Short mmCIF file of C-alpha atoms in Angstrom, two decimals:
data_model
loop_
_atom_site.label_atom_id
_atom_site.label_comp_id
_atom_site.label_asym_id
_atom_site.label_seq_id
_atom_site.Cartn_x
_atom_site.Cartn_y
_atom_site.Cartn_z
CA UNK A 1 10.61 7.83 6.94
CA UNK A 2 12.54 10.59 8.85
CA UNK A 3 15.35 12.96 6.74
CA UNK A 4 18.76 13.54 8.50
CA UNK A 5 18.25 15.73 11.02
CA UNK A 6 20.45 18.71 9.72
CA UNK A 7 18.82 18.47 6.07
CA UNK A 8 15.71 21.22 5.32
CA UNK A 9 14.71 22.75 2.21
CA UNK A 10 17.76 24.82 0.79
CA UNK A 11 20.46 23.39 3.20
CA UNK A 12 23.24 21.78 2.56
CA UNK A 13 25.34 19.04 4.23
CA UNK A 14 28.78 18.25 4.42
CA UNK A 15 28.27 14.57 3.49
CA UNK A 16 26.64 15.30 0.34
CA UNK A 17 29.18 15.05 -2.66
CA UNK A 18 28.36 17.67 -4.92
CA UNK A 19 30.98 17.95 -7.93
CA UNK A 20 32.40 20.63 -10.26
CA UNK A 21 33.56 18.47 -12.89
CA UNK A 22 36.17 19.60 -15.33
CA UNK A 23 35.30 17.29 -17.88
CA UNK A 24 32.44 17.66 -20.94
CA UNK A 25 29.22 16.72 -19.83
CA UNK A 26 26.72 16.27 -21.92
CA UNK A 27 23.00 18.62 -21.51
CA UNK A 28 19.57 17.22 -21.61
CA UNK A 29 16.00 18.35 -22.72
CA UNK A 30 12.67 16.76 -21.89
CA UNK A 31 10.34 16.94 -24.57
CA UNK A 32 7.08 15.71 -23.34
CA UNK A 33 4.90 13.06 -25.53
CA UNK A 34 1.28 13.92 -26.14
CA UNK A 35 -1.25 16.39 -24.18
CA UNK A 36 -2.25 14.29 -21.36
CA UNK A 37 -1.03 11.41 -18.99
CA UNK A 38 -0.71 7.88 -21.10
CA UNK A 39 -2.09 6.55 -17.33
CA UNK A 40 -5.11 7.79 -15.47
CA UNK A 41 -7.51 6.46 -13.63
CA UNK A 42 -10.17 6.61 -16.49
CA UNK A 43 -8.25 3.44 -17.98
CA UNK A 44 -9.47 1.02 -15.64
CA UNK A 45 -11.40 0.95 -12.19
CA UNK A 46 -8.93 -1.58 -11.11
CA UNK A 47 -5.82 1.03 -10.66
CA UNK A 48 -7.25 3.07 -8.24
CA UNK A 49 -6.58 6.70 -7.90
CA UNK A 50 -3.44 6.88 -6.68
CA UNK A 51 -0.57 5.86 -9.44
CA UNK A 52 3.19 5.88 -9.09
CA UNK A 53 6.05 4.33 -9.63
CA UNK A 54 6.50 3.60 -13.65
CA UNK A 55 8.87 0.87 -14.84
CA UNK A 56 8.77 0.15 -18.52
CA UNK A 57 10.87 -2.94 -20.55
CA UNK A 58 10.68 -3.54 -24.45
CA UNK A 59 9.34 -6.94 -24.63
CA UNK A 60 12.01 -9.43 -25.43
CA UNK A 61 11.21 -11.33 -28.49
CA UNK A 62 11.66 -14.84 -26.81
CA UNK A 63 8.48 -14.07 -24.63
CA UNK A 64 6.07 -15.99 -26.48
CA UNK A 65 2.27 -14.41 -27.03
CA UNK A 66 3.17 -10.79 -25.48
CA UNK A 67 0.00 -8.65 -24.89
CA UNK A 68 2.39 -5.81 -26.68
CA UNK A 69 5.21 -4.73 -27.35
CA UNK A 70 5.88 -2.74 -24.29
CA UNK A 71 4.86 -3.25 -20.57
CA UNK A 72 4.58 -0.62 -17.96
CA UNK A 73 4.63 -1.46 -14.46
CA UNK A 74 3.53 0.65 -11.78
CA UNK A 75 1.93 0.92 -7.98
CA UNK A 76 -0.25 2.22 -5.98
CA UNK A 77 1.50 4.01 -2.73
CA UNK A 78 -0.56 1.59 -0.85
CA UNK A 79 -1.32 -1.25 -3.32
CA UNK A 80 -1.85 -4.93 -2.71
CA UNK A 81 -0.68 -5.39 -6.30
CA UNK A 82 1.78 -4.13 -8.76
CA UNK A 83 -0.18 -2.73 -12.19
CA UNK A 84 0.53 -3.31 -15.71
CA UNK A 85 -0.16 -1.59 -18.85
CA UNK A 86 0.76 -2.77 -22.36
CA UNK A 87 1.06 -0.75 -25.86
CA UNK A 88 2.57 -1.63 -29.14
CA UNK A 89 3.88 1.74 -29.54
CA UNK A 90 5.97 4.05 -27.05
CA UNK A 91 3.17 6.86 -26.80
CA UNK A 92 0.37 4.47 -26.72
CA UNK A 93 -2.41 4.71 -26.31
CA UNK A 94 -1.82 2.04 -23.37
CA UNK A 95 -4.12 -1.00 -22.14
CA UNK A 96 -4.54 -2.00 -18.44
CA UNK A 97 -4.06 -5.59 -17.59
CA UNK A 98 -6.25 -5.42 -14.93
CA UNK A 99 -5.36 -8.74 -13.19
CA UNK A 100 -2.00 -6.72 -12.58
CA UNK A 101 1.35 -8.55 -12.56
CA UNK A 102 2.84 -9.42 -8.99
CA UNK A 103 0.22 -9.70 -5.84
CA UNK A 104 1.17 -8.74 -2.36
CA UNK A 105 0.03 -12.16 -1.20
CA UNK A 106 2.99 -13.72 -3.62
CA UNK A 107 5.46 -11.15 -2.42
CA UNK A 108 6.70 -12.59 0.71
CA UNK A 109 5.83 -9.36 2.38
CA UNK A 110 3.34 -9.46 5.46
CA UNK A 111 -0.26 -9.24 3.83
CA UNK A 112 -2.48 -8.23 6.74
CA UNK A 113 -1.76 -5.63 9.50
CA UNK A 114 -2.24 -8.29 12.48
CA UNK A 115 1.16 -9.55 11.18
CA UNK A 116 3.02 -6.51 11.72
CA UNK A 117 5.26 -5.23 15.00
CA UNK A 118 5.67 -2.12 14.74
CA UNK A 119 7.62 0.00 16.73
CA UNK A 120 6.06 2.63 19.40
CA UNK A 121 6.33 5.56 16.78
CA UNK A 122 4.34 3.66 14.45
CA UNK A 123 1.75 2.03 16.21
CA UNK A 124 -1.04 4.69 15.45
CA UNK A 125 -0.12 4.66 11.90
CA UNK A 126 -0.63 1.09 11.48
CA UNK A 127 -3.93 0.99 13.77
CA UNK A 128 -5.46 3.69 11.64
CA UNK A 129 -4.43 2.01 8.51
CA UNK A 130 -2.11 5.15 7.12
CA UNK A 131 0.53 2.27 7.33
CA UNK A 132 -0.78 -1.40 6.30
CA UNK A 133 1.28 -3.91 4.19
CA UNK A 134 1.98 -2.87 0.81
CA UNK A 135 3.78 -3.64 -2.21
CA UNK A 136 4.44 -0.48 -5.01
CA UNK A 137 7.74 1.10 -6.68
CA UNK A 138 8.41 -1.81 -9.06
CA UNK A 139 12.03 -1.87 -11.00
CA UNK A 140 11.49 -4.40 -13.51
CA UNK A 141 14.63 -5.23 -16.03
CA UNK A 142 14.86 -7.93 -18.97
CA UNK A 143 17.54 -10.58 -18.11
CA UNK A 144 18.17 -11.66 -21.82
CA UNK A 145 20.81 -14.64 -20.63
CA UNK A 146 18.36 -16.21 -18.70
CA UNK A 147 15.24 -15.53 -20.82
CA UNK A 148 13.34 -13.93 -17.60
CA UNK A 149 11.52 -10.58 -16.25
CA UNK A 150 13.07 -9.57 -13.18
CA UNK A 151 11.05 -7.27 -10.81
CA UNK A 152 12.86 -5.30 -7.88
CA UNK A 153 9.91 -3.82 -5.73
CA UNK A 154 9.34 -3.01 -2.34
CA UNK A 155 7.03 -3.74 0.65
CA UNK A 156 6.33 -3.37 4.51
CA UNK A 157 8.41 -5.40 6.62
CA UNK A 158 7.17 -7.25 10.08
CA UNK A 159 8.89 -4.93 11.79
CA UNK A 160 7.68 -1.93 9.52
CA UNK A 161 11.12 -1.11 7.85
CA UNK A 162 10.46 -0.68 4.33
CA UNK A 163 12.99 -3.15 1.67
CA UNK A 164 13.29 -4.04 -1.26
CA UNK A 165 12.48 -7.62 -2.73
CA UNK A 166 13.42 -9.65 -5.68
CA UNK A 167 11.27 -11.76 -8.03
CA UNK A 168 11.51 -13.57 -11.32
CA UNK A 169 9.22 -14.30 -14.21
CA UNK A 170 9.26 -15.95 -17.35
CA UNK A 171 6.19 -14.44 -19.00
CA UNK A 172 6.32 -10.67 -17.21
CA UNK A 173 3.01 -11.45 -15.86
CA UNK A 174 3.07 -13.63 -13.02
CA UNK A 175 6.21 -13.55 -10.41
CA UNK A 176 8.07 -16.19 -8.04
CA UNK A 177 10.59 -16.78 -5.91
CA UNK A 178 10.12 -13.53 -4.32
CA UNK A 179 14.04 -12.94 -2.39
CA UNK A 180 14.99 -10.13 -0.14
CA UNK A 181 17.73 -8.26 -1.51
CA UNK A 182 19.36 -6.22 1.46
CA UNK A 183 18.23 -2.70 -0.63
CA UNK A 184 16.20 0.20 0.71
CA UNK A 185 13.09 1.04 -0.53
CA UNK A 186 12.27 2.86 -3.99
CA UNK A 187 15.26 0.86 -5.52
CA UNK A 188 16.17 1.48 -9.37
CA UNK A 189 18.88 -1.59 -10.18
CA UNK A 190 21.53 -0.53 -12.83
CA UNK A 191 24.67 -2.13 -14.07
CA UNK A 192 27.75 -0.13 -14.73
CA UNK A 193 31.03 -1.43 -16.27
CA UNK A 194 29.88 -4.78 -15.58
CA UNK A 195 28.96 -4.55 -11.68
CA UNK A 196 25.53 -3.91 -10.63
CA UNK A 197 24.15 -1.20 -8.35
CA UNK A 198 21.24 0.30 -6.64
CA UNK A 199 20.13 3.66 -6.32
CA UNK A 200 17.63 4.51 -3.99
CA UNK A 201 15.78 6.54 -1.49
CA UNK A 202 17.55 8.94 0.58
CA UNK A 203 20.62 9.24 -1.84
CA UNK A 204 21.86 5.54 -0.68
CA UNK A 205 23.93 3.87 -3.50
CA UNK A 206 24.20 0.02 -2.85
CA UNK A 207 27.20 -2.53 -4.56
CA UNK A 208 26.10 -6.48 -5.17
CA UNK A 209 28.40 -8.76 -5.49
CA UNK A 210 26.21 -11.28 -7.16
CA UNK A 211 24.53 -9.32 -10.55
CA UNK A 212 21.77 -7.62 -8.13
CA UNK A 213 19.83 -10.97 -6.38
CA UNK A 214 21.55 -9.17 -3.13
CA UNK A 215 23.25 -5.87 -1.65
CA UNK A 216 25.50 -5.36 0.69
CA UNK A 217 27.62 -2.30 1.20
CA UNK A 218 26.53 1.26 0.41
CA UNK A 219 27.38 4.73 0.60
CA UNK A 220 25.59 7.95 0.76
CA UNK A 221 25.60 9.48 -3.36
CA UNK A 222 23.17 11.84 -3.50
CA UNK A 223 20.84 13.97 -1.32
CA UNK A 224 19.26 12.77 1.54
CA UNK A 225 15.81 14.50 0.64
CA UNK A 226 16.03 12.37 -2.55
CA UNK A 227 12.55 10.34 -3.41
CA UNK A 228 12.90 8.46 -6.30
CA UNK A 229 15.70 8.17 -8.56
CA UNK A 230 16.31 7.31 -12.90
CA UNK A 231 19.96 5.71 -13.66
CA UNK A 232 20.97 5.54 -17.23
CA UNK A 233 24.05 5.84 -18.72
CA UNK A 234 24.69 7.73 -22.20
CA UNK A 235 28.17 6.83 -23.95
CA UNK A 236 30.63 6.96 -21.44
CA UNK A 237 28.72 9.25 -18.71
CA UNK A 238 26.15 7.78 -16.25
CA UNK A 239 23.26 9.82 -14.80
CA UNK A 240 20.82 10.36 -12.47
CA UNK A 241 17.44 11.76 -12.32
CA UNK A 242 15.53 12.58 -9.43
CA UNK A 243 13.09 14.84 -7.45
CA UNK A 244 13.74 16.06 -4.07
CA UNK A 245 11.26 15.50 -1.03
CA UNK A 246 10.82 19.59 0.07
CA UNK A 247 11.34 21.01 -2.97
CA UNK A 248 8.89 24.13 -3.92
CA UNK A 249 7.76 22.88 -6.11
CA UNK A 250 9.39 18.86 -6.62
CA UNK A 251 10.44 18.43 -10.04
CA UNK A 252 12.68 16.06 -11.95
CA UNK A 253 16.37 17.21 -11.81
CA UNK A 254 19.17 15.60 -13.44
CA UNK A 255 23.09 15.23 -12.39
CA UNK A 256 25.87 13.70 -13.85
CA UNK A 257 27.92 10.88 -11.70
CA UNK A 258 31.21 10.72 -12.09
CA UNK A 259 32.53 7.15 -12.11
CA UNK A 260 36.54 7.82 -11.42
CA UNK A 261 37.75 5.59 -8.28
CA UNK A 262 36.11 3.55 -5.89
CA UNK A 263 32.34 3.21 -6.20
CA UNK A 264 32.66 4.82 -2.59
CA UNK A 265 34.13 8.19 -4.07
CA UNK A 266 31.60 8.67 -6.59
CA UNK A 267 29.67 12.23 -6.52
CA UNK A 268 27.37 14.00 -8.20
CA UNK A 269 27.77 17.22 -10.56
CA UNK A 270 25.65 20.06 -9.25
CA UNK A 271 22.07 19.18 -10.25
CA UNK A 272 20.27 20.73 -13.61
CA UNK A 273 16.17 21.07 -13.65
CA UNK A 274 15.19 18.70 -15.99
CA UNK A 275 11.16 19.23 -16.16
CA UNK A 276 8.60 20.82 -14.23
CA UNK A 277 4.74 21.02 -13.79
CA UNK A 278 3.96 23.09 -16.89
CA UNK A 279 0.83 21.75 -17.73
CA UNK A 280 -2.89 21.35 -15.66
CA UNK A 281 -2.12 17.47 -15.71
CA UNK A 282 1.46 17.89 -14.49
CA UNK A 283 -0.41 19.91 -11.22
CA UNK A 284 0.90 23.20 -12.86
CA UNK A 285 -2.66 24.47 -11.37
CA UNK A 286 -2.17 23.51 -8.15
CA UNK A 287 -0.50 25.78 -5.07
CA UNK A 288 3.00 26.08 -4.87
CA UNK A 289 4.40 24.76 -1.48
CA UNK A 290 7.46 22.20 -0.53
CA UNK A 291 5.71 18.92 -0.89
CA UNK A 292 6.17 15.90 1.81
CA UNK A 293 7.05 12.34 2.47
CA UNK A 294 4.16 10.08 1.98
CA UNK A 295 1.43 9.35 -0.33
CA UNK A 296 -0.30 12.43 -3.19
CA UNK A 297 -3.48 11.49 -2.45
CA UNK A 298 -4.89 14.24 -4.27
CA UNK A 299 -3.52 16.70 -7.14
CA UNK A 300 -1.11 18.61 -6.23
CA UNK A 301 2.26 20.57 -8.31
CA UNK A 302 4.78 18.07 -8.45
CA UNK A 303 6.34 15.71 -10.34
CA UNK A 304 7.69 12.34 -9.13
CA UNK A 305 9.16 9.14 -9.79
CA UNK A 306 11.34 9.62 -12.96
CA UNK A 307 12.22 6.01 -14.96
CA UNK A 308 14.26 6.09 -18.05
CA UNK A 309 13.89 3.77 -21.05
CA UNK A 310 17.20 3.33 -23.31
CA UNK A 311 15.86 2.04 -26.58
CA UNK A 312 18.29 2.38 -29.48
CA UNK A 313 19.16 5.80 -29.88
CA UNK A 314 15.92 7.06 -28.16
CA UNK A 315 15.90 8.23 -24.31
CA UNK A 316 12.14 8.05 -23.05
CA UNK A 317 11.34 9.34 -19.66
CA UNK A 318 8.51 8.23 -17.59
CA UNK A 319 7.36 10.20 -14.57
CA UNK A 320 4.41 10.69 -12.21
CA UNK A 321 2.43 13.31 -12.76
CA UNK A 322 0.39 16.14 -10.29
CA UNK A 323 1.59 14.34 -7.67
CA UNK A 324 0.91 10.75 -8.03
CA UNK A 325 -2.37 11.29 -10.36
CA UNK A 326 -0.96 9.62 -13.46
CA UNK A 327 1.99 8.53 -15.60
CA UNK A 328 3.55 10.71 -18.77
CA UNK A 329 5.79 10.64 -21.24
CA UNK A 330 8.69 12.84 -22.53
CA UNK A 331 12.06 12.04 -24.65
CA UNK A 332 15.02 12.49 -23.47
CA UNK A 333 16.96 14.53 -26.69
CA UNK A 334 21.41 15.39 -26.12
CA UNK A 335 21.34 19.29 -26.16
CA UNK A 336 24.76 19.70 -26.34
CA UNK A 337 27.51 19.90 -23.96
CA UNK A 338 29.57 22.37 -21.29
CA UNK A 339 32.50 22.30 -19.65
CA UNK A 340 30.93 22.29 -15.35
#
């Protein structure tokens, strides 16, 4: 995945909306949840090493038999499955489901390299196996009207574009009707004022016109280092947490998007750190150096892949941790408000 061309570390761009707002916006503090990740690989051999990508529901109470009360999905950067973890309380501790919850042979993604075409640039990747078919970064949301478990998650195309799919469930354990949805990659599906949206990699902001099964138009939001992104609104404000590919050292930030006009004209206010490594889990240990596009293969001082949880009056952020090592907790707790 290549960055525009006039973006590096510390630059700025023209066509990124940065705002001053002039409004109240409201401050945030991560408190973090426990003194180690709630997902490692010591839970089960079947997650691998490498784990990313947290997306956690409250289990609906029409789902008959739940294995808890929460799930927590996640991925592998190059998984042939999506994971799944279960808990009856917030903190844990968490179980692995080890059968997992959506296989790339069900995803209607290419399953074996021989499939793919990829383009000259790419062809070395995919013969050395640095780029095979994949499925990881799931979104999963509760659709209460129609008593299902929607999963957004993405996957290797023929052609080796990288999109996002669409797939249903009535149990939150085994997916159909997997549909492409027109999204980039590392898509996080939110609804505002009764449209839905799509935030995603590279700062993209997508509009559907049919409650997320598609997406069609979409403008540039945020940065265009941007990796993965958290949407959640909080009274009338709507934010957005996210770590920056290049950063020394990547770390969740957090900026509020102001809604006013056209879903076009939206911006963001100048971004706040939210949480950094801190801890020898987190990768505080490690170097610090401006971290890449691509896989964490082995600890390193980042933190990744922010997903928020609105649960009541309770705010709980999930993240990726040293890298993509493991998954943590913090809460999310109001710490006031300023004028930007």
């Amino acid at each position: 995945m290549a960055l525009w061309p006039a973006w590096r570390p510390g630059a700025t761009n023209s066509r990124i909306r940065f705002s001053l707002f002039k409004d109240e916006m409201t401050r945030f503090t991560a408190k973090r949840l426990g003194t180690k990740p709630i997902i490692h690989p010591g839970l089960a051999q079947t997650i691998g090493t490498n784990i990313n990508g947290p997306s956690a529901i409250r289990v609906p109470d029409w789902l008959k038999a739940p294995l808890g009360r929460y799930y927590l999905y996640f991925a592998d950067h190059r998984g042939d499955h999506i994971r799944l973890a279960h808990s009856d309380r917030i903190a844990g501790p968490w179980q692995v489901h080890e059968p997992g919850a959506l296989r790339l042979e069900d995803s209607g993604f290419p399953t074996r390299s021989s499939e793919l075409d990829p383009p000259e640039r790419l062809r070395e990747s995919v013969a050395t196996g640095d780029l095979r078919p994949h499925i990881a970064s799931p979104d999963v949301h509760v659709d209460q009207a129609r008593r299902q478990i929607v999963m957004h998650y993405h996957g290797l195309e023929i052609d080796c574009t990288q999109t996002t799919r669409r797939a249903v469930s009535g149990n939150g354990l085994e997916f159909r009707d997997p549909q492409p949805t027109g999204a980039d990659f590392y898509a996080r599906v939110f609804e505002w004022q009764g449209v839905t949206y799509a935030a995603t990699l590279a700062g993209w902001l997508y509009r559907s016109p049919d409650s997320g099964q598609t997406f069609t138009g979409r403008t540039r939001l945020g940065d265009p280092a941007t990796r993965h992104v958290a949407v959640f609104p909080f009274g009338d404000q709507l934010f957005l947490v996210f770590s920056r590919i290049g950063d020394a050292p990547e770390r969740l930030l957090i900026s509020r998007v102001l809604t006013t006009g056209s879903w076009r004209s939206w911006r963001l206010s100048d971004p706040r750190e939210l949480l950094r490594a801190e801890t020898p889990w987190e990768g505080a240990g490690q170097p610090v150096s401006p971290s890449h596009t691509g896989p964490a293969d082995e600890p390193v001082n980042q933190l990744r892949d922010p997903h928020v949880l609105s649960e009541g009056n309770h705010l709980w952020l999930f993240y990726a941790c040293a890298g993509e090592s493991g998954l943590a907790l913090a809460q999310l707790n109001r710490s006031g408000s300023d004028r930007e």
